[in-house]
Short mmCIF file of C-alpha atoms in Angstrom, two decimals:
data_model
loop_
_atom_site.label_atom_id
_atom_site.label_comp_id
_atom_site.label_asym_id
_atom_site.label_seq_id
_atom_site.Cartn_x
_atom_site.Cartn_y
_atom_site.Cartn_z
CA THR A 1 -8.06 12.61 -22.17
CA ILE A 2 -6.21 15.87 -22.76
CA HIS A 3 -5.47 18.11 -19.77
CA ASP A 4 -4.41 21.76 -19.86
CA THR A 5 -1.17 21.82 -17.86
CA THR A 6 -0.85 25.60 -17.94
CA SER A 7 -3.94 26.35 -15.85
CA GLY A 8 -2.34 25.48 -12.50
CA VAL A 9 -3.67 22.88 -10.10
CA PRO A 10 -5.96 20.34 -11.79
CA SER A 11 -9.41 19.86 -10.34
CA ILE A 12 -10.38 16.56 -8.81
CA HIS A 13 -13.47 16.58 -11.03
CA ASP A 14 -11.22 16.37 -14.11
CA ARG A 15 -10.58 12.69 -13.34
CA PRO A 16 -12.94 10.23 -15.07
CA ILE A 17 -13.24 7.99 -12.02
CA VAL A 18 -14.39 10.93 -9.88
CA SER A 19 -17.09 11.80 -12.41
CA GLU A 20 -18.25 8.20 -12.40
CA PHE A 21 -18.52 7.99 -8.58
CA PRO A 22 -19.15 11.55 -7.32
CA ASP A 23 -20.72 10.45 -4.02
CA VAL A 24 -17.45 8.79 -2.93
CA PHE A 25 -15.09 11.74 -3.41
CA PRO A 26 -15.24 15.01 -1.43
CA ASP A 27 -15.56 18.33 -3.31
CA GLU A 28 -12.18 19.46 -2.00
CA LEU A 29 -9.31 17.27 -0.95
CA PRO A 30 -7.79 18.10 2.45
CA GLY A 31 -4.25 18.02 1.03
CA ILE A 32 -1.19 15.96 1.76
CA PRO A 33 -1.02 14.54 5.29
CA SER A 34 1.55 16.08 7.58
CA VAL A 35 4.87 14.31 8.05
CA ARG A 36 4.70 11.97 11.01
CA GLU A 37 7.63 10.36 12.69
CA VAL A 38 6.91 6.74 13.42
CA GLU A 39 9.20 4.61 15.51
CA PHE A 40 8.94 0.99 14.55
CA ASN A 41 11.29 -1.85 15.18
CA ILE A 42 11.29 -5.56 15.73
CA GLY A 43 13.40 -6.71 18.62
CA LEU A 44 15.78 -9.49 17.59
CA ILE A 45 17.46 -12.00 19.83
CA PRO A 46 21.25 -12.06 19.24
CA GLY A 47 22.32 -15.32 17.60
CA ALA A 48 18.77 -16.41 16.78
CA GLU A 49 18.13 -17.96 13.38
CA PRO A 50 14.99 -17.85 11.25
CA ILE A 51 12.59 -20.74 11.73
CA SER A 52 12.91 -23.26 8.93
CA LYS A 53 9.54 -24.94 8.85
CA ALA A 54 6.97 -25.41 6.09
CA PRO A 55 4.07 -22.94 6.47
CA TYR A 56 1.56 -25.69 5.69
CA ARG A 57 1.28 -29.48 5.85
CA MET A 58 3.12 -31.39 3.19
CA ALA A 59 3.02 -34.99 2.07
CA PRO A 60 6.02 -36.98 3.34
CA ILE A 61 7.35 -37.26 -0.22
CA GLU A 62 7.22 -33.47 -0.68
CA LEU A 63 8.85 -32.94 2.69
CA LYS A 64 11.61 -35.38 1.78
CA GLU A 65 12.34 -33.37 -1.42
CA LEU A 66 13.07 -30.30 0.68
#
């Protein structure tokens, strides 16, 4: 597909997937979401070590190889 890059902002309807499923996409996109500051952290216990345990059951032979 060839797009004219000199005409400014491309239309959402120029995308083949939008033409294939028009009932899923709105006529106009609301734009980029505003910047949000999110505080996220995981509290760690000083001196703690990661758990070293198999996430699933293993045969004794497999466990011995570890």
